GROMACS .gro file of C-alpha atoms in nm:
model
  515
    1UNK     CA    1   7.723   9.654   0.876
    2UNK     CA    2   8.014   9.457   0.731
    3UNK     CA    3   8.249   9.742   0.814
    4UNK     CA    4   8.182   9.691   1.185
    5UNK     CA    5   8.258   9.321   1.156
    6UNK     CA    6   8.581   9.397   0.969
    7UNK     CA    7   8.678   9.643   1.241
    8UNK     CA    8   8.601   9.390   1.517
    9UNK     CA    9   8.827   9.130   1.356
   10UNK     CA   10   9.091   9.379   1.236
   11UNK     CA   11   9.023   9.310   0.871
   12UNK     CA   12   9.151   9.593   0.653
   13UNK     CA   13   9.162   9.652   0.278
   14UNK     CA   14   9.374   9.559   0.098
   15UNK     CA   15   9.410   9.256   0.322
   16UNK     CA   16   9.677   8.985   0.311
   17UNK     CA   17   9.547   8.682   0.125
   18UNK     CA   18   9.775   8.427   0.288
   19UNK     CA   19   9.771   8.302   0.646
   20UNK     CA   20   9.971   8.025   0.812
   21UNK     CA   21   9.804   7.957   1.144
   22UNK     CA   22   9.806   8.302   1.302
   23UNK     CA   23  10.063   8.473   1.081
   24UNK     CA   24   9.928   8.680   0.793
   25UNK     CA   25  10.172   8.715   0.506
   26UNK     CA   26  10.154   9.003   0.263
   27UNK     CA   27  10.321   9.077  -0.067
   28UNK     CA   28  10.221   9.439  -0.150
   29UNK     CA   29  10.338   9.388  -0.509
   30UNK     CA   30  10.096   9.099  -0.555
   31UNK     CA   31   9.784   9.098  -0.768
   32UNK     CA   32   9.475   9.243  -0.601
   33UNK     CA   33   9.148   9.051  -0.585
   34UNK     CA   34   8.841   9.272  -0.544
   35UNK     CA   35   8.526   9.161  -0.367
   36UNK     CA   36   8.190   9.316  -0.459
   37UNK     CA   37   7.861   9.255  -0.284
   38UNK     CA   38   7.592   9.115  -0.513
   39UNK     CA   39   7.340   9.274  -0.277
   40UNK     CA   40   7.408   9.632  -0.386
   41UNK     CA   41   7.717   9.618  -0.607
   42UNK     CA   42   7.934   9.791  -0.350
   43UNK     CA   43   8.307   9.725  -0.327
   44UNK     CA   44   8.367   9.536  -0.003
   45UNK     CA   45   8.744   9.544  -0.019
   46UNK     CA   46   9.053   9.396  -0.178
   47UNK     CA   47   9.301   9.127  -0.086
   48UNK     CA   48   9.644   9.034  -0.215
   49UNK     CA   49   9.645   8.713  -0.417
   50UNK     CA   50   9.886   8.457  -0.276
   51UNK     CA   51  10.215   8.472  -0.472
   52UNK     CA   52  10.416   8.156  -0.539
   53UNK     CA   53  10.679   8.240  -0.275
   54UNK     CA   54  10.415   8.270  -0.002
   55UNK     CA   55  10.246   7.954  -0.124
   56UNK     CA   56  10.566   7.753  -0.092
   57UNK     CA   57  10.651   7.889   0.253
   58UNK     CA   58  10.295   7.811   0.364
   59UNK     CA   59  10.326   7.450   0.247
   60UNK     CA   60  10.652   7.405   0.432
   61UNK     CA   61  10.501   7.551   0.749
   62UNK     CA   62  10.205   7.318   0.709
   63UNK     CA   63  10.431   7.014   0.673
   64UNK     CA   64  10.616   7.107   0.992
   65UNK     CA   65  10.287   7.150   1.179
   66UNK     CA   66  10.172   6.807   1.060
   67UNK     CA   67  10.461   6.637   1.245
   68UNK     CA   68  10.336   6.798   1.567
   69UNK     CA   69   9.961   6.758   1.510
   70UNK     CA   70   9.961   6.393   1.403
   71UNK     CA   71  10.125   6.293   1.731
   72UNK     CA   72   9.856   6.453   1.945
   73UNK     CA   73   9.595   6.200   2.065
   74UNK     CA   74   9.276   6.210   1.862
   75UNK     CA   75   9.063   6.308   2.167
   76UNK     CA   76   9.294   6.609   2.218
   77UNK     CA   77   9.239   6.711   1.855
   78UNK     CA   78   8.867   6.668   1.915
   79UNK     CA   79   8.886   6.900   2.214
   80UNK     CA   80   9.043   7.175   2.001
   81UNK     CA   81   8.764   7.133   1.745
   82UNK     CA   82   8.507   7.147   2.026
   83UNK     CA   83   8.648   7.486   2.124
   84UNK     CA   84   8.625   7.598   1.762
   85UNK     CA   85   8.258   7.499   1.758
   86UNK     CA   86   8.194   7.708   2.068
   87UNK     CA   87   8.374   8.005   1.915
   88UNK     CA   88   8.171   7.981   1.595
   89UNK     CA   89   7.857   7.976   1.811
   90UNK     CA   90   7.971   8.305   1.964
   91UNK     CA   91   8.027   8.460   1.621
   92UNK     CA   92   7.733   8.303   1.439
   93UNK     CA   93   7.564   8.634   1.358
   94UNK     CA   94   7.882   8.802   1.237
   95UNK     CA   95   7.976   8.517   1.006
   96UNK     CA   96   7.621   8.479   0.874
   97UNK     CA   97   7.608   8.851   0.798
   98UNK     CA   98   7.935   8.829   0.606
   99UNK     CA   99   7.804   8.533   0.403
  100UNK     CA  100   7.480   8.717   0.332
  101UNK     CA  101   7.648   9.035   0.212
  102UNK     CA  102   7.941   8.884   0.021
  103UNK     CA  103   7.766   8.581  -0.131
  104UNK     CA  104   7.405   8.706  -0.144
  105UNK     CA  105   7.213   8.415   0.012
  106UNK     CA  106   6.929   8.501   0.246
  107UNK     CA  107   7.015   8.572   0.607
  108UNK     CA  108   6.816   8.267   0.721
  109UNK     CA  109   7.011   8.042   0.485
  110UNK     CA  110   7.338   8.204   0.594
  111UNK     CA  111   7.254   8.126   0.957
  112UNK     CA  112   7.186   7.769   0.847
  113UNK     CA  113   7.525   7.750   0.680
  114UNK     CA  114   7.704   7.860   0.997
  115UNK     CA  115   7.499   7.605   1.189
  116UNK     CA  116   7.633   7.338   0.951
  117UNK     CA  117   7.983   7.448   1.046
  118UNK     CA  118   7.896   7.422   1.416
  119UNK     CA  119   7.731   7.083   1.366
  120UNK     CA  120   8.036   6.936   1.192
  121UNK     CA  121   8.251   7.059   1.481
  122UNK     CA  122   8.026   6.864   1.718
  123UNK     CA  123   8.034   6.559   1.490
  124UNK     CA  124   8.414   6.570   1.466
  125UNK     CA  125   8.453   6.603   1.841
  126UNK     CA  126   8.258   6.280   1.885
  127UNK     CA  127   8.447   6.118   1.600
  128UNK     CA  128   8.775   6.181   1.784
  129UNK     CA  129   8.693   5.880   2.006
  130UNK     CA  130   8.562   5.662   1.724
  131UNK     CA  131   8.839   5.638   1.464
  132UNK     CA  132   8.810   5.261   1.475
  133UNK     CA  133   9.018   5.003   1.295
  134UNK     CA  134   8.938   4.632   1.247
  135UNK     CA  135   9.072   4.302   1.375
  136UNK     CA  136   9.058   3.970   1.193
  137UNK     CA  137   9.173   3.611   1.237
  138UNK     CA  138   9.492   3.499   1.070
  139UNK     CA  139   9.517   3.165   0.892
  140UNK     CA  140   9.862   3.118   1.051
  141UNK     CA  141   9.893   2.986   1.407
  142UNK     CA  142  10.030   3.234   1.659
  143UNK     CA  143   9.944   3.532   1.441
  144UNK     CA  144   9.687   3.807   1.457
  145UNK     CA  145   9.590   4.072   1.206
  146UNK     CA  146   9.435   4.414   1.229
  147UNK     CA  147   9.384   4.726   1.022
  148UNK     CA  148   9.441   5.081   1.137
  149UNK     CA  149   9.424   5.429   0.989
  150UNK     CA  150   9.690   5.702   0.986
  151UNK     CA  151   9.665   6.067   0.877
  152UNK     CA  152   9.773   6.156   0.525
  153UNK     CA  153   9.953   6.486   0.585
  154UNK     CA  154   9.860   6.816   0.419
  155UNK     CA  155   9.503   6.821   0.283
  156UNK     CA  156   9.427   7.076   0.012
  157UNK     CA  157   9.073   7.218   0.016
  158UNK     CA  158   8.931   7.409  -0.281
  159UNK     CA  159   8.580   7.546  -0.223
  160UNK     CA  160   8.312   7.720  -0.431
  161UNK     CA  161   8.135   8.051  -0.371
  162UNK     CA  162   7.789   7.916  -0.290
  163UNK     CA  163   7.881   7.776   0.052
  164UNK     CA  164   8.168   8.003   0.160
  165UNK     CA  165   8.236   7.827   0.493
  166UNK     CA  166   8.028   7.508   0.535
  167UNK     CA  167   8.201   7.293   0.271
  168UNK     CA  168   8.542   7.400   0.402
  169UNK     CA  169   8.428   7.289   0.749
  170UNK     CA  170   8.307   6.950   0.622
  171UNK     CA  171   8.660   6.887   0.503
  172UNK     CA  172   8.873   7.074   0.755
  173UNK     CA  173   8.713   6.948   1.076
  174UNK     CA  174   8.724   6.586   0.963
  175UNK     CA  175   9.079   6.623   0.828
  176UNK     CA  176   9.195   6.786   1.153
  177UNK     CA  177   9.043   6.528   1.385
  178UNK     CA  178   9.214   6.259   1.174
  179UNK     CA  179   9.550   6.426   1.239
  180UNK     CA  180   9.600   6.613   0.912
  181UNK     CA  181   9.664   6.982   0.855
  182UNK     CA  182   9.484   7.189   0.591
  183UNK     CA  183   9.554   7.442   0.318
  184UNK     CA  184   9.235   7.617   0.203
  185UNK     CA  185   9.180   7.800  -0.123
  186UNK     CA  186   8.832   7.955  -0.120
  187UNK     CA  187   8.654   8.094  -0.424
  188UNK     CA  188   8.800   8.428  -0.526
  189UNK     CA  189   8.441   8.559  -0.524
  190UNK     CA  190   8.406   8.533  -0.144
  191UNK     CA  191   8.752   8.595   0.009
  192UNK     CA  192   8.639   8.788   0.315
  193UNK     CA  193   8.416   8.508   0.441
  194UNK     CA  194   8.727   8.288   0.440
  195UNK     CA  195   8.943   8.553   0.608
  196UNK     CA  196   8.685   8.598   0.884
  197UNK     CA  197   8.663   8.221   0.932
  198UNK     CA  198   9.042   8.191   0.952
  199UNK     CA  199   9.059   8.466   1.212
  200UNK     CA  200   8.801   8.287   1.430
  201UNK     CA  201   8.995   7.959   1.403
  202UNK     CA  202   9.319   8.142   1.480
  203UNK     CA  203   9.181   8.265   1.812
  204UNK     CA  204   9.145   7.905   1.928
  205UNK     CA  205   9.488   7.805   1.797
  206UNK     CA  206   9.655   8.096   1.977
  207UNK     CA  207   9.476   8.028   2.304
  208UNK     CA  208   9.598   7.667   2.296
  209UNK     CA  209   9.954   7.762   2.201
  210UNK     CA  210   9.939   7.551   1.885
  211UNK     CA  211  10.192   7.584   1.604
  212UNK     CA  212  10.145   7.775   1.284
  213UNK     CA  213  10.049   7.567   0.989
  214UNK     CA  214   9.762   7.360   1.126
  215UNK     CA  215   9.515   7.591   0.951
  216UNK     CA  216   9.633   7.771   0.638
  217UNK     CA  217   9.456   8.004   0.399
  218UNK     CA  218   9.566   8.100   0.048
  219UNK     CA  219   9.372   8.312  -0.199
  220UNK     CA  220   9.360   8.337  -0.575
  221UNK     CA  221   9.200   8.206  -0.889
  222UNK     CA  222   9.249   7.897  -1.104
  223UNK     CA  223   9.627   7.940  -1.108
  224UNK     CA  224   9.651   7.900  -0.730
  225UNK     CA  225   9.415   7.604  -0.741
  226UNK     CA  226   9.643   7.443  -0.998
  227UNK     CA  227   9.940   7.481  -0.762
  228UNK     CA  228   9.751   7.272  -0.506
  229UNK     CA  229   9.654   7.009  -0.764
  230UNK     CA  230  10.013   6.976  -0.890
  231UNK     CA  231  10.183   6.976  -0.549
  232UNK     CA  232  10.323   6.634  -0.453
  233UNK     CA  233  10.341   6.760  -0.092
  234UNK     CA  234   9.959   6.744  -0.081
  235UNK     CA  235   9.845   6.378  -0.082
  236UNK     CA  236   9.471   6.462  -0.090
  237UNK     CA  237   9.295   6.743  -0.276
  238UNK     CA  238   8.928   6.798  -0.197
  239UNK     CA  239   8.769   7.018  -0.464
  240UNK     CA  240   8.414   7.152  -0.485
  241UNK     CA  241   8.291   7.333  -0.794
  242UNK     CA  242   8.205   7.288  -1.159
  243UNK     CA  243   8.249   6.968  -1.357
  244UNK     CA  244   8.520   7.119  -1.585
  245UNK     CA  245   8.715   7.234  -1.279
  246UNK     CA  246   8.682   6.892  -1.118
  247UNK     CA  247   8.795   6.708  -1.429
  248UNK     CA  248   9.104   6.931  -1.443
  249UNK     CA  249   9.186   6.868  -1.077
  250UNK     CA  250   9.130   6.493  -1.110
  251UNK     CA  251   9.355   6.476  -1.416
  252UNK     CA  252   9.639   6.671  -1.257
  253UNK     CA  253   9.621   6.498  -0.917
  254UNK     CA  254   9.585   6.156  -1.081
  255UNK     CA  255   9.891   6.212  -1.298
  256UNK     CA  256  10.102   6.236  -0.980
  257UNK     CA  257   9.911   5.942  -0.822
  258UNK     CA  258   9.760   6.164  -0.556
  259UNK     CA  259   9.410   6.132  -0.416
  260UNK     CA  260   9.121   6.360  -0.507
  261UNK     CA  261   8.783   6.400  -0.341
  262UNK     CA  262   8.541   6.570  -0.582
  263UNK     CA  263   8.203   6.735  -0.523
  264UNK     CA  264   8.095   6.870  -0.860
  265UNK     CA  265   7.778   6.942  -1.057
  266UNK     CA  266   7.425   6.843  -0.971
  267UNK     CA  267   7.116   6.815  -1.193
  268UNK     CA  268   6.871   6.709  -0.933
  269UNK     CA  269   6.515   6.585  -0.986
  270UNK     CA  270   6.203   6.535  -0.777
  271UNK     CA  271   5.951   6.274  -0.891
  272UNK     CA  272   5.592   6.349  -0.786
  273UNK     CA  273   5.358   6.049  -0.804
  274UNK     CA  274   4.976   6.036  -0.800
  275UNK     CA  275   4.995   5.916  -0.438
  276UNK     CA  276   5.194   6.219  -0.322
  277UNK     CA  277   5.095   6.467  -0.055
  278UNK     CA  278   5.081   6.759  -0.297
  279UNK     CA  279   5.101   7.030  -0.032
  280UNK     CA  280   5.422   6.875   0.099
  281UNK     CA  281   5.550   6.825  -0.255
  282UNK     CA  282   5.503   7.188  -0.357
  283UNK     CA  283   5.685   7.318  -0.050
  284UNK     CA  284   5.976   7.082  -0.120
  285UNK     CA  285   5.994   7.191  -0.483
  286UNK     CA  286   5.972   7.563  -0.403
  287UNK     CA  287   6.264   7.568  -0.160
  288UNK     CA  288   6.465   7.321  -0.367
  289UNK     CA  289   6.424   7.524  -0.688
  290UNK     CA  290   6.472   7.880  -0.561
  291UNK     CA  291   6.678   7.848  -0.240
  292UNK     CA  292   7.011   8.034  -0.267
  293UNK     CA  293   6.867   8.169  -0.593
  294UNK     CA  294   6.919   7.830  -0.758
  295UNK     CA  295   7.292   7.827  -0.676
  296UNK     CA  296   7.313   7.511  -0.465
  297UNK     CA  297   7.467   7.195  -0.603
  298UNK     CA  298   7.155   7.023  -0.466
  299UNK     CA  299   6.910   7.271  -0.623
  300UNK     CA  300   6.600   7.107  -0.773
  301UNK     CA  301   6.641   7.160  -1.147
  302UNK     CA  302   6.401   6.899  -1.283
  303UNK     CA  303   6.047   6.811  -1.179
  304UNK     CA  304   5.914   6.477  -1.308
  305UNK     CA  305   5.535   6.476  -1.259
  306UNK     CA  306   5.279   6.205  -1.329
  307UNK     CA  307   5.062   6.320  -1.619
  308UNK     CA  308   4.740   6.280  -1.418
  309UNK     CA  309   4.840   6.550  -1.165
  310UNK     CA  310   5.036   6.780  -1.396
  311UNK     CA  311   4.776   7.060  -1.416
  312UNK     CA  312   4.720   7.055  -1.040
  313UNK     CA  313   5.096   7.083  -0.981
  314UNK     CA  314   5.128   7.376  -1.222
  315UNK     CA  315   4.840   7.560  -1.056
  316UNK     CA  316   4.998   7.512  -0.715
  317UNK     CA  317   5.344   7.612  -0.835
  318UNK     CA  318   5.217   7.932  -0.992
  319UNK     CA  319   5.040   8.018  -0.668
  320UNK     CA  320   5.346   7.965  -0.448
  321UNK     CA  321   5.586   8.136  -0.691
  322UNK     CA  322   5.360   8.442  -0.690
  323UNK     CA  323   5.424   8.473  -0.315
  324UNK     CA  324   5.803   8.469  -0.340
  325UNK     CA  325   5.972   8.787  -0.222
  326UNK     CA  326   6.291   8.895  -0.401
  327UNK     CA  327   6.517   9.157  -0.246
  328UNK     CA  328   6.789   9.241   0.002
  329UNK     CA  329   6.883   8.910   0.166
  330UNK     CA  330   6.933   9.077   0.504
  331UNK     CA  331   6.556   9.127   0.517
  332UNK     CA  332   6.429   8.811   0.686
  333UNK     CA  333   6.105   8.823   0.485
  334UNK     CA  334   6.297   8.782   0.159
  335UNK     CA  335   6.304   8.438  -0.006
  336UNK     CA  336   6.546   8.513  -0.293
  337UNK     CA  337   6.851   8.733  -0.279
  338UNK     CA  338   7.075   8.810  -0.576
  339UNK     CA  339   7.286   8.579  -0.787
  340UNK     CA  340   7.657   8.595  -0.712
  341UNK     CA  341   7.763   8.824  -0.997
  342UNK     CA  342   7.682   8.947  -1.347
  343UNK     CA  343   7.865   8.654  -1.508
  344UNK     CA  344   7.623   8.415  -1.337
  345UNK     CA  345   7.329   8.633  -1.447
  346UNK     CA  346   7.456   8.625  -1.804
  347UNK     CA  347   7.458   8.244  -1.806
  348UNK     CA  348   7.104   8.249  -1.669
  349UNK     CA  349   6.986   8.468  -1.956
  350UNK     CA  350   7.178   8.261  -2.212
  351UNK     CA  351   6.981   7.955  -2.100
  352UNK     CA  352   6.650   8.143  -2.110
  353UNK     CA  353   6.726   8.250  -2.466
  354UNK     CA  354   6.789   7.889  -2.575
  355UNK     CA  355   6.462   7.780  -2.414
  356UNK     CA  356   6.261   8.059  -2.578
  357UNK     CA  357   6.389   7.955  -2.921
  358UNK     CA  358   6.282   7.592  -2.881
  359UNK     CA  359   5.931   7.541  -3.023
  360UNK     CA  360   5.885   7.225  -2.813
  361UNK     CA  361   5.937   7.410  -2.486
  362UNK     CA  362   5.647   7.581  -2.307
  363UNK     CA  363   5.713   7.881  -2.084
  364UNK     CA  364   5.508   7.848  -1.765
  365UNK     CA  365   5.665   8.120  -1.552
  366UNK     CA  366   5.885   8.373  -1.727
  367UNK     CA  367   6.221   8.468  -1.586
  368UNK     CA  368   6.408   8.794  -1.630
  369UNK     CA  369   6.544   9.073  -1.417
  370UNK     CA  370   6.354   9.112  -1.092
  371UNK     CA  371   6.375   9.490  -1.073
  372UNK     CA  372   6.535   9.628  -1.385
  373UNK     CA  373   6.615   9.529  -1.741
  374UNK     CA  374   6.921   9.753  -1.729
  375UNK     CA  375   7.222   9.536  -1.644
  376UNK     CA  376   7.431   9.849  -1.581
  377UNK     CA  377   7.222   9.928  -1.274
  378UNK     CA  378   7.468   9.778  -1.025
  379UNK     CA  379   7.220   9.786  -0.739
  380UNK     CA  380   6.977   9.562  -0.927
  381UNK     CA  381   7.175   9.377  -1.192
  382UNK     CA  382   7.215   9.050  -0.996
  383UNK     CA  383   6.848   9.005  -0.899
  384UNK     CA  384   6.651   8.771  -1.123
  385UNK     CA  385   6.311   8.603  -1.118
  386UNK     CA  386   6.278   8.225  -1.096
  387UNK     CA  387   6.155   8.063  -1.417
  388UNK     CA  388   5.965   7.742  -1.498
  389UNK     CA  389   5.956   7.565  -1.835
  390UNK     CA  390   5.777   7.251  -1.950
  391UNK     CA  391   6.013   7.039  -2.161
  392UNK     CA  392   5.971   6.716  -2.361
  393UNK     CA  393   6.194   6.496  -2.147
  394UNK     CA  394   6.563   6.551  -2.096
  395UNK     CA  395   6.639   6.759  -2.405
  396UNK     CA  396   6.999   6.872  -2.444
  397UNK     CA  397   6.973   7.198  -2.249
  398UNK     CA  398   6.821   7.012  -1.953
  399UNK     CA  399   7.124   6.785  -1.929
  400UNK     CA  400   7.347   7.085  -1.861
  401UNK     CA  401   7.351   7.241  -1.517
  402UNK     CA  402   7.268   7.611  -1.523
  403UNK     CA  403   7.349   7.745  -1.178
  404UNK     CA  404   7.033   7.956  -1.161
  405UNK     CA  405   6.666   7.941  -1.049
  406UNK     CA  406   6.533   7.765  -1.360
  407UNK     CA  407   6.304   7.465  -1.310
  408UNK     CA  408   6.224   7.218  -1.589
  409UNK     CA  409   5.901   7.015  -1.572
  410UNK     CA  410   5.835   6.694  -1.763
  411UNK     CA  411   5.560   6.431  -1.733
  412UNK     CA  412   5.565   6.052  -1.705
  413UNK     CA  413   5.318   5.762  -1.722
  414UNK     CA  414   5.471   5.491  -1.500
  415UNK     CA  415   5.734   5.475  -1.227
  416UNK     CA  416   5.993   5.303  -1.447
  417UNK     CA  417   5.971   5.588  -1.698
  418UNK     CA  418   6.007   5.842  -1.415
  419UNK     CA  419   6.319   5.673  -1.278
  420UNK     CA  420   6.467   5.649  -1.627
  421UNK     CA  421   6.415   6.025  -1.674
  422UNK     CA  422   6.566   6.090  -1.331
  423UNK     CA  423   6.882   5.895  -1.422
  424UNK     CA  424   6.916   6.020  -1.781
  425UNK     CA  425   7.158   6.305  -1.710
  426UNK     CA  426   7.538   6.310  -1.673
  427UNK     CA  427   7.524   6.423  -1.309
  428UNK     CA  428   7.429   6.210  -1.008
  429UNK     CA  429   7.416   6.410  -0.688
  430UNK     CA  430   7.071   6.437  -0.528
  431UNK     CA  431   6.726   6.299  -0.605
  432UNK     CA  432   6.386   6.266  -0.440
  433UNK     CA  433   6.045   6.105  -0.477
  434UNK     CA  434   5.726   6.236  -0.319
  435UNK     CA  435   5.484   5.948  -0.267
  436UNK     CA  436   5.280   5.764  -0.006
  437UNK     CA  437   5.306   5.445  -0.210
  438UNK     CA  438   5.552   5.210  -0.038
  439UNK     CA  439   5.615   5.007  -0.353
  440UNK     CA  440   5.713   5.318  -0.551
  441UNK     CA  441   5.939   5.457  -0.280
  442UNK     CA  442   6.120   5.125  -0.235
  443UNK     CA  443   6.166   5.088  -0.611
  444UNK     CA  444   6.315   5.437  -0.619
  445UNK     CA  445   6.566   5.336  -0.348
  446UNK     CA  446   6.648   4.995  -0.499
  447UNK     CA  447   6.948   4.906  -0.714
  448UNK     CA  448   6.725   4.970  -1.016
  449UNK     CA  449   6.619   5.309  -0.884
  450UNK     CA  450   6.796   5.643  -0.842
  451UNK     CA  451   7.162   5.639  -0.946
  452UNK     CA  452   7.245   5.941  -0.728
  453UNK     CA  453   7.458   5.959  -0.416
  454UNK     CA  454   7.157   6.104  -0.231
  455UNK     CA  455   6.806   5.961  -0.271
  456UNK     CA  456   6.526   6.101  -0.055
  457UNK     CA  457   6.163   6.008   0.006
  458UNK     CA  458   5.906   6.277   0.090
  459UNK     CA  459   6.162   6.553   0.126
  460UNK     CA  460   6.331   6.762  -0.141
  461UNK     CA  461   6.675   6.738  -0.298
  462UNK     CA  462   6.825   7.021  -0.096
  463UNK     CA  463   6.917   7.050   0.270
  464UNK     CA  464   7.150   6.761   0.359
  465UNK     CA  465   7.230   6.689   0.724
  466UNK     CA  466   7.591   6.649   0.834
  467UNK     CA  467   7.534   6.301   0.978
  468UNK     CA  468   7.520   6.139   0.636
  469UNK     CA  469   7.800   6.122   0.383
  470UNK     CA  470   7.745   6.391   0.118
  471UNK     CA  471   7.831   6.338  -0.248
  472UNK     CA  472   7.728   6.189  -0.578
  473UNK     CA  473   7.813   5.971  -0.874
  474UNK     CA  474   7.890   6.013  -1.245
  475UNK     CA  475   7.998   6.371  -1.324
  476UNK     CA  476   7.936   6.471  -0.964
  477UNK     CA  477   8.273   6.312  -0.898
  478UNK     CA  478   8.214   6.020  -0.660
  479UNK     CA  479   8.345   6.195  -0.350
  480UNK     CA  480   8.193   6.179  -0.001
  481UNK     CA  481   8.231   6.449   0.263
  482UNK     CA  482   8.093   6.525   0.609
  483UNK     CA  483   7.935   6.245   0.812
  484UNK     CA  484   7.911   5.865   0.826
  485UNK     CA  485   8.251   5.704   0.752
  486UNK     CA  486   8.365   5.980   0.515
  487UNK     CA  487   8.660   6.030   0.753
  488UNK     CA  488   8.834   5.734   0.591
  489UNK     CA  489   8.904   5.942   0.280
  490UNK     CA  490   9.133   6.163   0.490
  491UNK     CA  491   9.347   5.876   0.616
  492UNK     CA  492   9.575   5.606   0.483
  493UNK     CA  493   9.480   5.247   0.556
  494UNK     CA  494   9.735   5.004   0.694
  495UNK     CA  495   9.712   4.626   0.745
  496UNK     CA  496   9.923   4.483   1.028
  497UNK     CA  497  10.017   4.120   1.093
  498UNK     CA  498  10.182   4.030   1.424
  499UNK     CA  499  10.359   3.699   1.482
  500UNK     CA  500  10.365   3.613   1.852
  501UNK     CA  501  10.486   3.254   1.801
  502UNK     CA  502  10.837   3.114   1.767
  503UNK     CA  503  10.770   2.981   1.417
  504UNK     CA  504  10.751   3.145   1.074
  505UNK     CA  505  10.471   2.979   0.880
  506UNK     CA  506  10.398   3.133   0.539
  507UNK     CA  507  10.055   3.227   0.414
  508UNK     CA  508   9.868   2.995   0.178
  509UNK     CA  509  10.069   2.702   0.317
  510UNK     CA  510  10.377   2.787   0.110
  511UNK     CA  511  10.693   2.599   0.212
  512UNK     CA  512  11.032   2.764   0.180
  513UNK     CA  513  11.265   2.528   0.361
  514UNK     CA  514  11.627   2.629   0.411
  515UNK     CA  515  11.879   2.388   0.565
   0.00000   0.00000   0.00000
């Protein structure tokens, strides 16, 4: 199936890992990166890691393209992005299939990810006519003041494996409509999703006779990511991934006084109150906890349940978990596909082992391999069962994000205790409360409530729409991507004062008389 898509887009193996606009660069002596499908363990192909010489030439090409692109009117840039959105609509099935087979998320979720890409194209097209500044009154006669925004230049984008194209699009489409150009380093675990995406974008660039360097792709591991973080030619680095990775990027970029936009770990909780619609609550928890096999940054990892409904919740959860279908993610009946690779599976089992050794932890639904206990069985080694454990509050293991389908349940007695449990972790991405009690929902949303960047009422923690700014606080990094006014992060702000009088009064009434 993937072979036909590769053939359609002229993707061969080993494939060049570097692209400036439409030109694919290739260093045959470079290190090879291999891509394996978590679905069946098959080798999908290899690419050449970007060597330093290609990286530097790509950055110079990008800087040249920026001079051209920034001078195009914003509505023109929006029109190009509109065409990209149409092209992604045409290739929605092909791109979703590639995501499904290379990353392992279910086909339905993969279609949803491509739809996110399309939606952000639409959003950015509209934004092209709404990049507003501000005007204000000056204290000096015959003066006026205003603020405006200008593009930054080259934007570096580092993305994680779990959303191979959507998070890139959140950044790239907004950066482009603001007049920037982009250099993208995807996760080395999903290089072909990025190559396919770049080829689709390139079609639009070629048809519009646009210069190389507006859209650039480089491939590699942490070393290549470090080049982006260290590069003074890149004023903004947007990085999505683990907390340790984000701290490294922030430190390196900050040392050169660059800007970083970070989307890091999540340790998301749902509070279920006695006034909740329990049928709605269970559906929200189920998708939040097992969607993408627990590998979303917004995955529901903690469930904070009022003690009076605890046993009812457990009964319902066991019933719905028993109906979950694990298997090939291309089968549309499947709810859980595989984890990304055996390293991720190993971390899952490490966490299960810690939980089993804790006498204060109660196993409610056991995890383990879904099909085989033999990790050498490559066809089955990445498939695991979702697990549920009752824990006594936020014990140490709960405060660490395990990127896997493990759900922790704890109980509470009053809403203040529930909110305190919700906030008592280092991460601050997404949160939710399920309740029909207006007082409880408003308290959850108040300044004394959830400390997360996302706080939902009567929906789960997962499944953000592109219209709202996406991001979180604390160890999540503080960044905001996608909708709302997140575009301002991709621009530099400038205050302008214009004197249209024949005098030169100074601000604050200062006198500086010269005879």
